[in-house]
Coordinates of C-alpha atoms and ligand atoms in Angstrom, one line a residue:
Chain K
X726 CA 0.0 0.0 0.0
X727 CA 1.6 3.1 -1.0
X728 CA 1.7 5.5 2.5
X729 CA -0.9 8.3 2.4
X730 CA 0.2 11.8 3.7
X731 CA -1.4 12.5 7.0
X732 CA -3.0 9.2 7.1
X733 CA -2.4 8.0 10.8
X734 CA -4.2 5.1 11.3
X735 CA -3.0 2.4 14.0
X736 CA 0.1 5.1 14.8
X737 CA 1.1 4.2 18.5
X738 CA 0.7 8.2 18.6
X739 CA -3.2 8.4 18.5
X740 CA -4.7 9.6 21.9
X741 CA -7.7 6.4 22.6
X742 CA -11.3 6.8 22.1
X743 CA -13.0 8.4 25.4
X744 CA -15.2 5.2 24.7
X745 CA -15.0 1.3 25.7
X746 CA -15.3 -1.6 23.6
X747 CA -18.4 -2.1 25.7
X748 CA -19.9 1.4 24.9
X749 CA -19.5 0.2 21.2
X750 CA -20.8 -3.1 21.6
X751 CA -24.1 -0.7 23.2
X752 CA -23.6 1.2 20.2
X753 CA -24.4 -1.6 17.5
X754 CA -27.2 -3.3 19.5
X755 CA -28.7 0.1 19.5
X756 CA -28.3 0.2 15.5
X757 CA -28.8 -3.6 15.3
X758 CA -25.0 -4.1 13.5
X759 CA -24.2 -7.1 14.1
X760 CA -21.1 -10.2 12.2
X761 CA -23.4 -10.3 9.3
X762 CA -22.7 -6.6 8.9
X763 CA -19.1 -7.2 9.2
X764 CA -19.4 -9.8 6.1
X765 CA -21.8 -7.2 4.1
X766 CA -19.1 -4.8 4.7
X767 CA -16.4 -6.9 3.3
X768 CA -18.3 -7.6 0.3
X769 CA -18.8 -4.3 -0.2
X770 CA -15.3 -3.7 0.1
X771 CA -14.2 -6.0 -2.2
X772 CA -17.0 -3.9 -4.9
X773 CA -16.5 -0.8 -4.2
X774 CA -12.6 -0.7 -4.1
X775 CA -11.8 -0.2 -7.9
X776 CA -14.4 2.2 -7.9
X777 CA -13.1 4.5 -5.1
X778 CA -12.2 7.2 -7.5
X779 CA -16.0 7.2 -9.2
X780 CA -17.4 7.5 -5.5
X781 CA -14.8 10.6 -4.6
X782 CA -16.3 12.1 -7.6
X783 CA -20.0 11.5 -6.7
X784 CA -19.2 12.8 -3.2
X785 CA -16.7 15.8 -4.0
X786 CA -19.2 16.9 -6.7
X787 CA -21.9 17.0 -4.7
X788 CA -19.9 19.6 -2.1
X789 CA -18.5 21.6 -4.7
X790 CA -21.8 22.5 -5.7
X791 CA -23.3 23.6 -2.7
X792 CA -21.2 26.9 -1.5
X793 CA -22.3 26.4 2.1
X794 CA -20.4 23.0 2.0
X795 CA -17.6 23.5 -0.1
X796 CA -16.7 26.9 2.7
X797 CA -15.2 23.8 4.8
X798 CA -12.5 23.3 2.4
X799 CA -11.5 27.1 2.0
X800 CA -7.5 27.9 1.5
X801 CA -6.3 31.5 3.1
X802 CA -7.7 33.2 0.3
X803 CA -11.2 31.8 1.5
X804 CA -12.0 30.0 -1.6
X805 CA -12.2 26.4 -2.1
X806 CA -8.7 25.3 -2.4
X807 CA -7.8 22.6 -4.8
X808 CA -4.7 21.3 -2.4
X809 CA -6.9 21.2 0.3
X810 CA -9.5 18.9 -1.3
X811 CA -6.3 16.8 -2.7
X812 CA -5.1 16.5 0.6
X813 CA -8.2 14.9 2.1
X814 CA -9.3 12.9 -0.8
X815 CA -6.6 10.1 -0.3
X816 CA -7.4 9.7 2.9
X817 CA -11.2 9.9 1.9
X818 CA -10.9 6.8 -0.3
X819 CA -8.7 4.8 2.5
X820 CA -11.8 5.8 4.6
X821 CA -14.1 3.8 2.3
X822 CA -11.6 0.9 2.2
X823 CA -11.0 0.9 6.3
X824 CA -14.6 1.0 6.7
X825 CA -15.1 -2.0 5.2
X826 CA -12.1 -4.4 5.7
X827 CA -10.9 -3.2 9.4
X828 CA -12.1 -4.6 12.4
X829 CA -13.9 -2.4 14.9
X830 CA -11.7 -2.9 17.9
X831 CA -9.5 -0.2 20.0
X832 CA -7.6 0.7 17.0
X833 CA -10.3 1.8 14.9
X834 CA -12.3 3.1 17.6
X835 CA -9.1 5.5 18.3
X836 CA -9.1 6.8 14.5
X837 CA -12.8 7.7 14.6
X838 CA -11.5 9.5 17.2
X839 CA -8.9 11.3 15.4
X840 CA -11.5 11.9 12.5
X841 CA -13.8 13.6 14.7
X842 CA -11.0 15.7 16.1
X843 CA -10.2 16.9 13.1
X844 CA -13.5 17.8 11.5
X845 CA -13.5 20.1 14.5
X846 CA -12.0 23.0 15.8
X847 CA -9.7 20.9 17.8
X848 CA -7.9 19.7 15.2
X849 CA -9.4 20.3 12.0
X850 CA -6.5 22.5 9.4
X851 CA -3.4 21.0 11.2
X852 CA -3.3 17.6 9.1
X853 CA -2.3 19.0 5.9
X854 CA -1.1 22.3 7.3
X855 CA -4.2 24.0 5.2
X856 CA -7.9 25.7 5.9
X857 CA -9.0 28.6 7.5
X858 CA -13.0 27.6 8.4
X859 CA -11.9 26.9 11.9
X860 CA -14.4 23.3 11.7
X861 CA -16.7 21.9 10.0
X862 CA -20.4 22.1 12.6
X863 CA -21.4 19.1 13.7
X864 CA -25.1 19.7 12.1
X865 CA -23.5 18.8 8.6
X866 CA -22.1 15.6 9.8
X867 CA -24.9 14.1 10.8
X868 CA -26.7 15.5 7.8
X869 CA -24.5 13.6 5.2
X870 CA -25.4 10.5 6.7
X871 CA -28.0 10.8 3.7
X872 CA -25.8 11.3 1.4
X873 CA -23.0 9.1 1.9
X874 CA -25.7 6.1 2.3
X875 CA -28.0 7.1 -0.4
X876 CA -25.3 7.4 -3.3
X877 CA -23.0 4.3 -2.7
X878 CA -26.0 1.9 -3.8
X879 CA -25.6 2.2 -7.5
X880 CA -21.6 1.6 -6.9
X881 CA -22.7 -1.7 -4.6
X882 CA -25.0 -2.8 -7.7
X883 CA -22.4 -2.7 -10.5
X884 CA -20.8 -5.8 -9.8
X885 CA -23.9 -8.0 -10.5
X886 CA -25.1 -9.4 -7.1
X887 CA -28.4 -10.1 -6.8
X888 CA -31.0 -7.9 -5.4
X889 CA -30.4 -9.0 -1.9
X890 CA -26.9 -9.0 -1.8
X891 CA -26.8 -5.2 -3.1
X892 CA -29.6 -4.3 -0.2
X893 CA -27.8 -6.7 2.7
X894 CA -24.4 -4.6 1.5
X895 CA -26.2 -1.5 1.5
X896 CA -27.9 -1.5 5.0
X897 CA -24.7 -2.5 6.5
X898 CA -22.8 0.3 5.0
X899 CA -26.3 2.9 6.3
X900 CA -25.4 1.4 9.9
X901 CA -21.7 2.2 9.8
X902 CA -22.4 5.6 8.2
X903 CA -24.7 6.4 11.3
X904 CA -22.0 4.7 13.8
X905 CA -19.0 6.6 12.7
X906 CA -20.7 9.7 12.0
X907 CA -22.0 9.8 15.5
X908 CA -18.5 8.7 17.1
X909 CA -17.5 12.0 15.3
X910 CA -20.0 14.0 17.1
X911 CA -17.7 13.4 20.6
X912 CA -15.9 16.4 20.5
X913 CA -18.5 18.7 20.1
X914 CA -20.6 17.3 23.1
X915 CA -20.9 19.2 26.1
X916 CA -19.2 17.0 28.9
X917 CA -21.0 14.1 30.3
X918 CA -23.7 14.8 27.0
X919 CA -22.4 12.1 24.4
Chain M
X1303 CA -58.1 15.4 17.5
X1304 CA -58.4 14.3 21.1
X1305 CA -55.6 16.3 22.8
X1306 CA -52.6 14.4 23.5
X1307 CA -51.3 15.2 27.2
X1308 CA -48.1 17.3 27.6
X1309 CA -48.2 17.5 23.6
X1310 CA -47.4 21.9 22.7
X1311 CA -47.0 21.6 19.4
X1312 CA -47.7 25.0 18.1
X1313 CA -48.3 26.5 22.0
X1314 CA -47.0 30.4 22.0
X1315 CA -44.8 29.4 25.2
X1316 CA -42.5 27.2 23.4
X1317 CA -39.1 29.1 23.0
X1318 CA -38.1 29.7 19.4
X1319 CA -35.7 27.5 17.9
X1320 CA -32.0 28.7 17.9
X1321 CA -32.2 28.1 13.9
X1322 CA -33.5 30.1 11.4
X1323 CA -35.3 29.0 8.3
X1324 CA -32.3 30.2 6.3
X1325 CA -29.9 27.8 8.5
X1326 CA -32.9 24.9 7.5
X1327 CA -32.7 25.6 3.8
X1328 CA -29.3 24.6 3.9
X1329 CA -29.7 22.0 5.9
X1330 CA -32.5 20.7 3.5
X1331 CA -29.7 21.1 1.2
X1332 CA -27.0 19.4 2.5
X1333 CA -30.0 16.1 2.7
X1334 CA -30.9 16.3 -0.5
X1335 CA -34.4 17.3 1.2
X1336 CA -36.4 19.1 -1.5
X1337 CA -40.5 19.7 -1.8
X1338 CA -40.9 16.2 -3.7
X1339 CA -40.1 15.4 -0.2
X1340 CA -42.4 17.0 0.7
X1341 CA -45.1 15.7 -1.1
X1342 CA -43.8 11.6 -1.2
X1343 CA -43.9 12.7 2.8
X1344 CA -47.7 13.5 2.7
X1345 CA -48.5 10.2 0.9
X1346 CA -46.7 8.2 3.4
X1347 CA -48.8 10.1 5.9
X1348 CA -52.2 8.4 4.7
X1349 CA -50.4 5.4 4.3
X1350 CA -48.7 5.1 7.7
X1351 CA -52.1 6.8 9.9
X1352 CA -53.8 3.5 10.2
X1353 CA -50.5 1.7 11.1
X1354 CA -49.1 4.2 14.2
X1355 CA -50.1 1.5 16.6
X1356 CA -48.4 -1.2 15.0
X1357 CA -45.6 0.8 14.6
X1358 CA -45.2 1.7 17.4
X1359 CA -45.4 -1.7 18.8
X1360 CA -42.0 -2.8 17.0
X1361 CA -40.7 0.4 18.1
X1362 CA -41.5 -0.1 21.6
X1363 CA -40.3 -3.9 21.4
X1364 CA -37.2 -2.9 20.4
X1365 CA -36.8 -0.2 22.9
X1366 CA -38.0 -3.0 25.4
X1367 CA -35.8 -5.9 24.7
X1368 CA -32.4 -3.3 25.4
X1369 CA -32.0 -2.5 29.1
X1370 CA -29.8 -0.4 28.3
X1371 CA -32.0 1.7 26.4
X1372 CA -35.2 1.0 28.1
X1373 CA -33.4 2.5 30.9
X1374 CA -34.2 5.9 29.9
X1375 CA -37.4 5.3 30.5
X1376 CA -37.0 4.4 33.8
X1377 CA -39.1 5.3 36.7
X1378 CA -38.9 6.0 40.9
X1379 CA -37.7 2.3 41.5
X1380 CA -35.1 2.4 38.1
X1381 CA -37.4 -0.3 36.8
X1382 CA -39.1 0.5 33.6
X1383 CA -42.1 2.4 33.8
X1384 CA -45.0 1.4 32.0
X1385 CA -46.9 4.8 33.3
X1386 CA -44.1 6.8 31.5
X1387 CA -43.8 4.9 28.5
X1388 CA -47.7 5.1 27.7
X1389 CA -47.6 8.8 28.4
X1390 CA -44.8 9.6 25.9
X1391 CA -46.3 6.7 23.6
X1392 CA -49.4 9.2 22.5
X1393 CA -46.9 12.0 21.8
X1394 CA -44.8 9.5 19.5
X1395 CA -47.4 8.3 17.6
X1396 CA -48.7 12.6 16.7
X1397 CA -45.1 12.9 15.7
X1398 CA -44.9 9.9 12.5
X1399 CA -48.3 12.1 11.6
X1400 CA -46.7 15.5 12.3
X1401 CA -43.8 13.9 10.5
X1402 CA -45.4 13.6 7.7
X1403 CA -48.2 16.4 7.4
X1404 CA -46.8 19.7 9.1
X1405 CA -45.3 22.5 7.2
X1406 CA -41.6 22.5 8.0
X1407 CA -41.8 26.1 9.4
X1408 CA -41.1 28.3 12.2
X1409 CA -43.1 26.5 14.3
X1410 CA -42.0 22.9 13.5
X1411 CA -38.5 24.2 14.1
X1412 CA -40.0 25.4 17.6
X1413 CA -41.1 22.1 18.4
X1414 CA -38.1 19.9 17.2
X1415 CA -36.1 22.3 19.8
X1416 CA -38.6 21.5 22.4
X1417 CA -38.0 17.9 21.2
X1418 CA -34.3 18.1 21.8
X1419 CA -34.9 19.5 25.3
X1420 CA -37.0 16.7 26.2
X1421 CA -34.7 14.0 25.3
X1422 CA -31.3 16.7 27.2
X1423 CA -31.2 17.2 30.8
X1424 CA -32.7 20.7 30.3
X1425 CA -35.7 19.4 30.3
X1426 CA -36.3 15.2 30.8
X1427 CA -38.9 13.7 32.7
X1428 CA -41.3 17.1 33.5
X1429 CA -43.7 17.0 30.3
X1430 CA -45.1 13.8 32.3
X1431 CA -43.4 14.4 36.0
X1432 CA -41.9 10.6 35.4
X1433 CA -38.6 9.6 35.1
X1434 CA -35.5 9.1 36.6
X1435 CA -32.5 9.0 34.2
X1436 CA -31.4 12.5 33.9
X1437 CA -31.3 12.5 29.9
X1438 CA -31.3 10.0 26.8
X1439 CA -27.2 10.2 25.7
X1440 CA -26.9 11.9 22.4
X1441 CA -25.4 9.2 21.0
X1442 CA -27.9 7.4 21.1
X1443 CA -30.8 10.1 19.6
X1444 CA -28.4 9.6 15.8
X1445 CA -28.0 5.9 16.2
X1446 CA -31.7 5.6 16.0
X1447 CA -31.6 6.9 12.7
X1448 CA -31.2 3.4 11.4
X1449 CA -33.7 1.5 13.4
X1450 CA -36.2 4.2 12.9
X1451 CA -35.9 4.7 8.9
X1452 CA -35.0 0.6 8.9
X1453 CA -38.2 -0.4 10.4
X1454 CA -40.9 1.9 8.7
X1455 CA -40.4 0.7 5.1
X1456 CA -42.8 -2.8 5.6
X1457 CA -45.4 -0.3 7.0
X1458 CA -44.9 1.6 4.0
X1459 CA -45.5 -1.5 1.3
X1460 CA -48.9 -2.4 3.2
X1461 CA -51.2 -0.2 0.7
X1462 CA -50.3 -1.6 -2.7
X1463 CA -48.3 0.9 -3.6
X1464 CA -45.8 0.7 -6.3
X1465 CA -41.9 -0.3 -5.4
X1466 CA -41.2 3.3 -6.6
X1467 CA -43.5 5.0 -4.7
X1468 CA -42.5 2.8 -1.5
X1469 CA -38.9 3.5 -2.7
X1470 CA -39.6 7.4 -2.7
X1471 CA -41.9 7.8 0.1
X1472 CA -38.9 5.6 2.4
X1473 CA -36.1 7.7 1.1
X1474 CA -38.1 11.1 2.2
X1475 CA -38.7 9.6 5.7
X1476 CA -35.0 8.8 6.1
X1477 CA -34.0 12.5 5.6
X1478 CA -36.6 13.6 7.5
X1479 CA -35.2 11.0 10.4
X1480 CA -32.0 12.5 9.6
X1481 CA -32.8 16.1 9.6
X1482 CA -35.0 15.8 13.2
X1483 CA -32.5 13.8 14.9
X1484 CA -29.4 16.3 13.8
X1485 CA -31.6 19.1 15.4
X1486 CA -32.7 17.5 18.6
X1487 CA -28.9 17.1 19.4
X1488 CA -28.7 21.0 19.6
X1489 CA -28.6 20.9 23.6
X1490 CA -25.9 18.6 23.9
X1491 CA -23.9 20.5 21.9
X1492 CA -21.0 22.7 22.8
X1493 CA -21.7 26.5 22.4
X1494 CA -20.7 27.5 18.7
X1495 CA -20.1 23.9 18.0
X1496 CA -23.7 23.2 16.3
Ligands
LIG7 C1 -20.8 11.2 7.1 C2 -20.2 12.4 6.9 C3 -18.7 12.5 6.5 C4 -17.8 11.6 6.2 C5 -18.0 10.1 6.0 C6 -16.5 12.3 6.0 C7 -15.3 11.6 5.8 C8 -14.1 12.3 5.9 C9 -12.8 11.6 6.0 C10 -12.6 10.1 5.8 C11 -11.9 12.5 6.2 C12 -10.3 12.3 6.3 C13 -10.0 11.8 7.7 C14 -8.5 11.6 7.8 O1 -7.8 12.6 8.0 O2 -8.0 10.4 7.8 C15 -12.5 13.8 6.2 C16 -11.9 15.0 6.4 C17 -12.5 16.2 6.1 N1 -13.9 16.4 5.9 FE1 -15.3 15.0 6.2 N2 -16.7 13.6 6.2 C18 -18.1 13.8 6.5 C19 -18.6 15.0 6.7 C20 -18.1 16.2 6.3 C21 -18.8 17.4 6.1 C22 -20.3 17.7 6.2 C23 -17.8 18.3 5.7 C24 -18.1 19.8 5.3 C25 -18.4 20.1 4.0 C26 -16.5 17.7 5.7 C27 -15.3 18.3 5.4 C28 -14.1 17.7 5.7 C29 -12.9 18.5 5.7 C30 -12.7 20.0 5.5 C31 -11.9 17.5 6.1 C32 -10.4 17.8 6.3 C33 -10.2 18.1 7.8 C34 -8.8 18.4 8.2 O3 -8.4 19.6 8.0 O4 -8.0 17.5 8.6 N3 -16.7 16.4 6.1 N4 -13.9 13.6 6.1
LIG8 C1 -34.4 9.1 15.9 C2 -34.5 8.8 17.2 C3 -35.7 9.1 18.1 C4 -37.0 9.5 17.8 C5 -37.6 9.7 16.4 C6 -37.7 9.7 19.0 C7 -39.0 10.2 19.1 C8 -39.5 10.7 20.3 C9 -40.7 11.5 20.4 C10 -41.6 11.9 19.2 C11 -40.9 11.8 21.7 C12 -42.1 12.6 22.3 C13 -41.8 14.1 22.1 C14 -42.9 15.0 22.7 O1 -42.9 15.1 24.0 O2 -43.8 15.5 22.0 C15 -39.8 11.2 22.5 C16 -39.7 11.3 23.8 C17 -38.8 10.4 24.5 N1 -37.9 9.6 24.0 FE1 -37.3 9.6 22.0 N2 -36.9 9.4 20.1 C18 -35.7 9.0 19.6 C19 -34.6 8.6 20.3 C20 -34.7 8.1 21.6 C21 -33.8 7.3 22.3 C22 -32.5 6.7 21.7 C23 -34.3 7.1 23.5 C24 -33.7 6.2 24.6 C25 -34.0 5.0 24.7 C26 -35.5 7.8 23.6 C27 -36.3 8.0 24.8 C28 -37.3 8.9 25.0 C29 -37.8 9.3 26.2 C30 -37.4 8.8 27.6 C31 -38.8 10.3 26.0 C32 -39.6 11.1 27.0 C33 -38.8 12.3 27.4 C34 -39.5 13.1 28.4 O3 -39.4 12.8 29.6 O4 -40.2 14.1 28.0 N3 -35.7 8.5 22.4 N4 -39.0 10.5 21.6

């Protein structure tokens, strides 16, 4: 795997999740992810992974065209900045690959962490050394839980599953969406809230 | 309509909601949430109106069969209280119609704050004067998104619709899920963080 800049994943360096293995095993039961999910997931993995380029462009065009959104990935000059979107896309596409092949343990549960951090204004900027909107609000992280779900199904559907594989693939991809987009939410929780 | 106890939908004394409509337009935005919506939301209303108690009966179950999530419903002993679930079980069953019917306005905004503050510690457990856990974890208010949008779509199929209809009218409850669980989570969040 060629190495990814700013791409930290596993690093002995990552500060742990604030949550337990225990809090996340609360966490699927409440979203009803279960091993079957896991096997969905690396199905969908195995699909979606020569289209990762195809998806960035789905989800990065869909940004670019909504100012509001795009604002996150502003340069010093306060418009979009191409490096900046550069930067992050690598890591964006690993995202997509983690997300499916990883296991959720410690490990991963630290580099949600770190993801969250860094959508926010603890951290968010200091990856790739660009950016001046000080963090992305937590209201549009939650909100692209609908987007992130609703356009992968056409990717999951061009390898010619059946019907049922394509929607037992799809729902467990909607349940990690809402799990990791919600593990992202920590840092902007008033304490004791999350 | 009979009047639902502790249901102020619409009531003059509710606070405003922190948002404005401009800061829902984009948020509409960023979920793909347009009037077709809308519409595909108001069919799904007629369709779902005969079903709330059913619904709500798998809802419940689920609820139920967690103790770690029918813990927020707890009452004076920490057991489960069936007085408290029943009283909050009347305002549910308004919301899949308000859900579905009201204008998303001013005054819907109003009440999805006042929604929020039910479900925080501001102000659990004093609509009814039951309850004993001080709030429902945010976490927990986004990880619902995929129960809640998993389980309506068989309700949805029951009236002979076409799959494309059923397709439509499930993808405009899922953003609307979406959209009302990002802006319940406004309490928990820190100050400028939202
Ligand atoms: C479900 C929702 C989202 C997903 C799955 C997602 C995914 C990701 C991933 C995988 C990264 C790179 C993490 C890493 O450094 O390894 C990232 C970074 C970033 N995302 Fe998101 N994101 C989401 C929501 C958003 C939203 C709503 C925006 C705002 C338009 C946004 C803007 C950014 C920016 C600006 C960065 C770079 C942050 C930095 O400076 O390090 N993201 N996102
Ligand atoms: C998408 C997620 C959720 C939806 C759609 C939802 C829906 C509702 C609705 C409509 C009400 C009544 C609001 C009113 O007073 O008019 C309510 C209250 C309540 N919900 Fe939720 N809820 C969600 C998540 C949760 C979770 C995860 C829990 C915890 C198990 C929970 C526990 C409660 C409790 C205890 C109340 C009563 C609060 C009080 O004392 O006033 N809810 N919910």
């Amino acid at each position: 795997m060629q190495s990814i800049p700013g791409y930290t994943y596993g690093s002995p360096a990552l500060n742990p999740s604030p949550l337990s293995l225990e809090d996340l095993e609360k966490l699927k039961a409440s979203l009803l992810f279960t091993d079957d999910d896991h096997t969905a997931l690396r199905q969908a993995g195995e699909v979606l992974a020569d289209q990762v380029e195809e998806i960035l462009d789905v989800w990065y065009g869909f940004v670019a065209s909504h100012p509001h959104l795009v604002f996150y990935f502003g340069g010093p000059d306060g418009n979009p900045s191409a490096e900046y979107l550069a930067a992050v896309r690598k890591r964006f596409g690993q995202w997509i690959l983690d997300t499916c092949q990883r296991p959720y343990d410690a490990q991963w549960l630290a580099y949600q962490h770190e993801i969250g951090l860094r959508h926010h204004r603890s951290k968010k900027n200091q990856t790739d050394g660009f950016g001046t909107a000080p963090q992305v609000p937590m209201r549009y992280i939650v909100a692209f839980i609908y987007p992130i779900t609703a356009t992968i199904r056409p990717f999951l559907a061009k390898k010619g599953h059946s019907q049922e594989q394509i929607e037992r693939m799809h729902q467990a991809w909607f349940k990690t969406v809402v799990l990791q987009a919600l593990l992202w939410c920590y840092p902007y929780v008033k304490d004791g809230d999350f």
